[in-house]
Amino acid sequence: SEPAAPPMLVQAGDLVVLAGVGGSAADAAARIAAGLPSGALVGYGGETATEPRVQGAAGVLSMRARGVLSGQPAMLAYGLGTYRTAESHAAELLALEADQLWLVVDVSRKHEDTKAWVEALSPVLKITALAVLGSRETNTPRTARKLGIPVGWIDRS
């Protein structure tokens, strides 16, 4: 059996980065934050136009500090663009020095496309777990488990 995913860090000021292609990271961050008792401070980075934008070490430090003050974790939804551009974001993701890095995968997309970008990032990043979207839009929601990274969160609705 696969190893269990560690729980998502939700203490004040913890930095959890959710990285995914398209709008998947923003979607997952909104859903996960809404499910936390204290909510989360959500910011956006990478190829995401959504505000508030968080850029570089200074932006991340500021977001963590606001999380400490508000008693919430800091959740950064990081857009990787398309599955073809995902790998080009590895250095920036490393530089964020997140407490946890979760990859957001949409199981309603072609597994081969998802596998390509996840496998491109896996060797260079310390990935905590997967957040899975699209589980109700496919007959094969368990394909995420074939990626070799524990699943820590699944959209049930």
mmCIF file of C-alpha atoms in Angstrom:
data_model
loop_
_atom_site.group_PDB
_atom_site.id
_atom_site.type_symbol
_atom_site.label_atom_id
_atom_site.label_comp_id
_atom_site.label_asym_id
_atom_site.label_seq_id
_atom_site.Cartn_x
_atom_site.Cartn_y
_atom_site.Cartn_z
ATOM 1 C CA SER A 1 0.000 0.000 0.000
ATOM 2 C CA GLU A 2 1.095 3.565 -0.592
ATOM 3 C CA PRO A 3 2.436 5.734 2.227
ATOM 4 C CA ALA A 4 -0.085 8.047 3.839
ATOM 5 C CA ALA A 5 0.234 11.730 3.049
ATOM 6 C CA PRO A 6 1.321 13.928 5.939
ATOM 7 C CA PRO A 7 -1.415 16.295 7.063
ATOM 8 C CA MET A 8 -1.417 19.753 5.562
ATOM 9 C CA LEU A 9 0.255 22.279 7.856
ATOM 10 C CA VAL A 10 -2.365 24.711 9.122
ATOM 11 C CA GLN A 11 -0.650 26.571 11.968
ATOM 12 C CA ALA A 12 -0.392 30.366 11.919
ATOM 13 C CA GLY A 13 2.286 31.433 9.423
ATOM 14 C CA ASP A 14 2.896 27.991 7.905
ATOM 15 C CA LEU A 15 3.546 28.351 4.170
ATOM 16 C CA VAL A 16 1.867 25.746 1.988
ATOM 17 C CA VAL A 17 2.367 26.098 -1.763
ATOM 18 C CA LEU A 18 -0.219 24.488 -4.027
ATOM 19 C CA ALA A 19 1.184 24.251 -7.566
ATOM 20 C CA GLY A 20 -0.820 23.169 -10.583
ATOM 21 C CA VAL A 21 -1.445 23.805 -14.266
ATOM 22 C CA GLY A 22 -4.112 26.186 -15.512
ATOM 23 C CA GLY A 23 -6.400 27.444 -12.764
ATOM 24 C CA SER A 24 -6.198 24.252 -10.719
ATOM 25 C CA ALA A 25 -3.993 25.668 -7.932
ATOM 26 C CA ALA A 26 -6.308 28.640 -7.331
ATOM 27 C CA ASP A 27 -9.351 26.347 -7.375
ATOM 28 C CA ALA A 28 -7.810 23.907 -4.878
ATOM 29 C CA ALA A 29 -6.561 26.700 -2.586
ATOM 30 C CA ALA A 30 -10.019 28.268 -2.402
ATOM 31 C CA ARG A 31 -11.672 24.929 -1.615
ATOM 32 C CA ILE A 32 -9.082 23.844 0.946
ATOM 33 C CA ALA A 33 -9.041 27.245 2.703
ATOM 34 C CA ALA A 34 -12.847 27.206 2.910
ATOM 35 C CA GLY A 35 -12.672 23.832 4.667
ATOM 36 C CA LEU A 36 -10.225 24.934 7.380
ATOM 37 C CA PRO A 37 -11.697 26.045 10.728
ATOM 38 C CA SER A 38 -9.600 29.238 10.766
ATOM 39 C CA GLY A 39 -9.532 29.570 6.974
ATOM 40 C CA ALA A 40 -6.250 30.485 5.305
ATOM 41 C CA LEU A 41 -4.548 33.528 3.909
ATOM 42 C CA VAL A 42 -4.531 32.820 0.154
ATOM 43 C CA GLY A 43 -2.137 34.497 -2.276
ATOM 44 C CA TYR A 44 -1.281 33.811 -5.903
ATOM 45 C CA GLY A 45 1.993 33.336 -7.757
ATOM 46 C CA GLY A 46 3.519 31.957 -10.918
ATOM 47 C CA GLU A 47 1.419 32.203 -14.063
ATOM 48 C CA THR A 48 -1.714 33.320 -12.238
ATOM 49 C CA ALA A 49 -3.287 36.719 -12.788
ATOM 50 C CA THR A 50 -5.431 36.517 -9.649
ATOM 51 C CA GLU A 51 -4.846 39.018 -6.834
ATOM 52 C CA PRO A 52 -3.266 39.304 -4.345
ATOM 53 C CA ARG A 53 -0.030 38.480 -6.148
ATOM 54 C CA VAL A 54 2.843 37.173 -4.035
ATOM 55 C CA GLN A 55 6.280 37.431 -5.606
ATOM 56 C CA GLY A 56 9.727 36.482 -4.414
ATOM 57 C CA ALA A 57 11.154 35.997 -0.937
ATOM 58 C CA ALA A 58 9.900 39.369 0.338
ATOM 59 C CA GLY A 59 6.328 38.624 -0.761
ATOM 60 C CA VAL A 60 6.429 35.198 0.888
ATOM 61 C CA LEU A 61 7.857 36.609 4.154
ATOM 62 C CA SER A 62 5.162 39.279 4.216
ATOM 63 C CA MET A 63 2.446 36.676 3.609
ATOM 64 C CA ARG A 64 3.811 34.452 6.405
ATOM 65 C CA ALA A 65 3.880 37.448 8.788
ATOM 66 C CA ARG A 66 0.262 38.307 7.960
ATOM 67 C CA GLY A 67 -0.621 34.657 8.611
ATOM 68 C CA VAL A 68 1.005 34.785 12.045
ATOM 69 C CA LEU A 69 -0.915 37.976 12.880
ATOM 70 C CA SER A 70 -4.249 36.585 11.654
ATOM 71 C CA GLY A 71 -3.690 33.137 13.188
ATOM 72 C CA GLN A 72 -3.922 31.448 9.789
ATOM 73 C CA PRO A 73 -1.684 29.412 7.501
ATOM 74 C CA ALA A 74 -0.419 31.118 4.347
ATOM 75 C CA MET A 75 -1.504 29.249 1.223
ATOM 76 C CA LEU A 76 0.130 30.204 -2.065
ATOM 77 C CA ALA A 77 -1.716 29.075 -5.193
ATOM 78 C CA TYR A 78 1.051 28.837 -7.784
ATOM 79 C CA GLY A 79 0.082 28.587 -11.458
ATOM 80 C CA LEU A 80 2.426 26.490 -13.574
ATOM 81 C CA GLY A 81 0.910 27.605 -16.890
ATOM 82 C CA THR A 82 0.413 24.551 -19.089
ATOM 83 C CA TYR A 83 1.698 21.051 -18.542
ATOM 84 C CA ARG A 84 4.399 21.886 -21.099
ATOM 85 C CA THR A 85 5.710 24.899 -19.111
ATOM 86 C CA ALA A 86 5.424 23.397 -15.609
ATOM 87 C CA GLU A 87 9.050 22.282 -15.382
ATOM 88 C CA SER A 88 10.328 25.815 -16.057
ATOM 89 C CA HIS A 89 8.968 26.895 -12.645
ATOM 90 C CA ALA A 90 11.058 24.458 -10.565
ATOM 91 C CA ALA A 91 13.739 26.985 -9.521
ATOM 92 C CA GLU A 92 11.183 29.574 -8.425
ATOM 93 C CA LEU A 93 9.230 26.958 -6.460
ATOM 94 C CA LEU A 94 12.438 25.909 -4.677
ATOM 95 C CA ALA A 95 13.264 29.547 -3.876
ATOM 96 C CA LEU A 96 9.920 30.004 -2.084
ATOM 97 C CA GLU A 97 11.183 27.727 0.720
ATOM 98 C CA ALA A 98 7.684 26.489 1.508
ATOM 99 C CA ASP A 99 6.984 24.391 4.589
ATOM 100 C CA GLN A 100 5.031 22.090 2.279
ATOM 101 C CA LEU A 101 4.640 21.832 -1.506
ATOM 102 C CA TRP A 102 1.502 20.163 -2.794
ATOM 103 C CA LEU A 103 0.938 19.462 -6.486
ATOM 104 C CA VAL A 104 -2.618 19.961 -7.690
ATOM 105 C CA VAL A 105 -3.680 17.389 -10.266
ATOM 106 C CA ASP A 106 -6.960 17.261 -12.150
ATOM 107 C CA VAL A 107 -7.862 13.619 -12.697
ATOM 108 C CA SER A 108 -10.388 14.560 -15.387
ATOM 109 C CA ARG A 109 -7.437 15.511 -17.638
ATOM 110 C CA LYS A 110 -5.434 12.977 -19.631
ATOM 111 C CA HIS A 111 -3.277 10.965 -17.244
ATOM 112 C CA GLU A 112 -0.299 11.026 -19.645
ATOM 113 C CA ASP A 113 -0.265 14.856 -19.664
ATOM 114 C CA THR A 114 -0.478 15.047 -15.869
ATOM 115 C CA LYS A 115 2.174 12.354 -15.488
ATOM 116 C CA ALA A 116 4.539 14.300 -17.781
ATOM 117 C CA TRP A 117 4.589 17.503 -15.708
ATOM 118 C CA VAL A 118 4.484 15.740 -12.334
ATOM 119 C CA GLU A 119 7.437 13.530 -13.317
ATOM 120 C CA ALA A 120 9.333 16.574 -14.621
ATOM 121 C CA LEU A 121 9.026 18.351 -11.250
ATOM 122 C CA SER A 122 9.273 15.377 -8.867
ATOM 123 C CA PRO A 123 13.052 14.795 -9.043
ATOM 124 C CA VAL A 124 13.929 18.439 -8.331
ATOM 125 C CA LEU A 125 11.342 19.377 -5.686
ATOM 126 C CA LYS A 126 10.422 17.979 -2.280
ATOM 127 C CA ILE A 127 6.744 17.282 -2.887
ATOM 128 C CA THR A 128 4.624 16.708 0.216
ATOM 129 C CA ALA A 129 1.458 15.336 -1.353
ATOM 130 C CA LEU A 130 -1.137 15.671 -4.102
ATOM 131 C CA ALA A 131 -4.367 17.652 -3.995
ATOM 132 C CA VAL A 132 -6.815 16.043 -6.430
ATOM 133 C CA LEU A 133 -9.483 17.887 -8.416
ATOM 134 C CA GLY A 134 -12.003 16.477 -10.905
ATOM 135 C CA SER A 135 -12.760 13.300 -8.967
ATOM 136 C CA ARG A 136 -16.465 13.500 -9.789
ATOM 137 C CA GLU A 137 -15.902 14.229 -13.482
ATOM 138 C CA THR A 138 -14.187 10.958 -14.338
ATOM 139 C CA ASN A 139 -14.759 7.244 -14.005
ATOM 140 C CA THR A 140 -11.072 6.819 -13.114
ATOM 141 C CA PRO A 141 -10.431 9.162 -10.152
ATOM 142 C CA ARG A 142 -7.811 6.794 -8.713
ATOM 143 C CA THR A 143 -5.340 7.443 -11.547
ATOM 144 C CA ALA A 144 -3.681 10.090 -9.338
ATOM 145 C CA ARG A 145 -2.439 7.261 -7.122
ATOM 146 C CA LYS A 146 -0.340 5.974 -10.053
ATOM 147 C CA LEU A 147 1.844 9.108 -9.839
ATOM 148 C CA GLY A 148 3.782 7.729 -6.860
ATOM 149 C CA ILE A 149 3.041 10.682 -4.552
ATOM 150 C CA PRO A 150 0.632 10.259 -1.646
ATOM 151 C CA VAL A 151 -2.808 11.836 -2.091
ATOM 152 C CA GLY A 152 -3.524 14.226 0.766
ATOM 153 C CA TRP A 153 -6.732 15.924 -0.347
ATOM 154 C CA ILE A 154 -9.500 15.047 -2.819
ATOM 155 C CA ASP A 155 -12.379 17.268 -3.897
ATOM 156 C CA ARG A 156 -15.445 15.329 -2.877
ATOM 157 C CA SER A 157 -17.920 17.864 -4.187
#
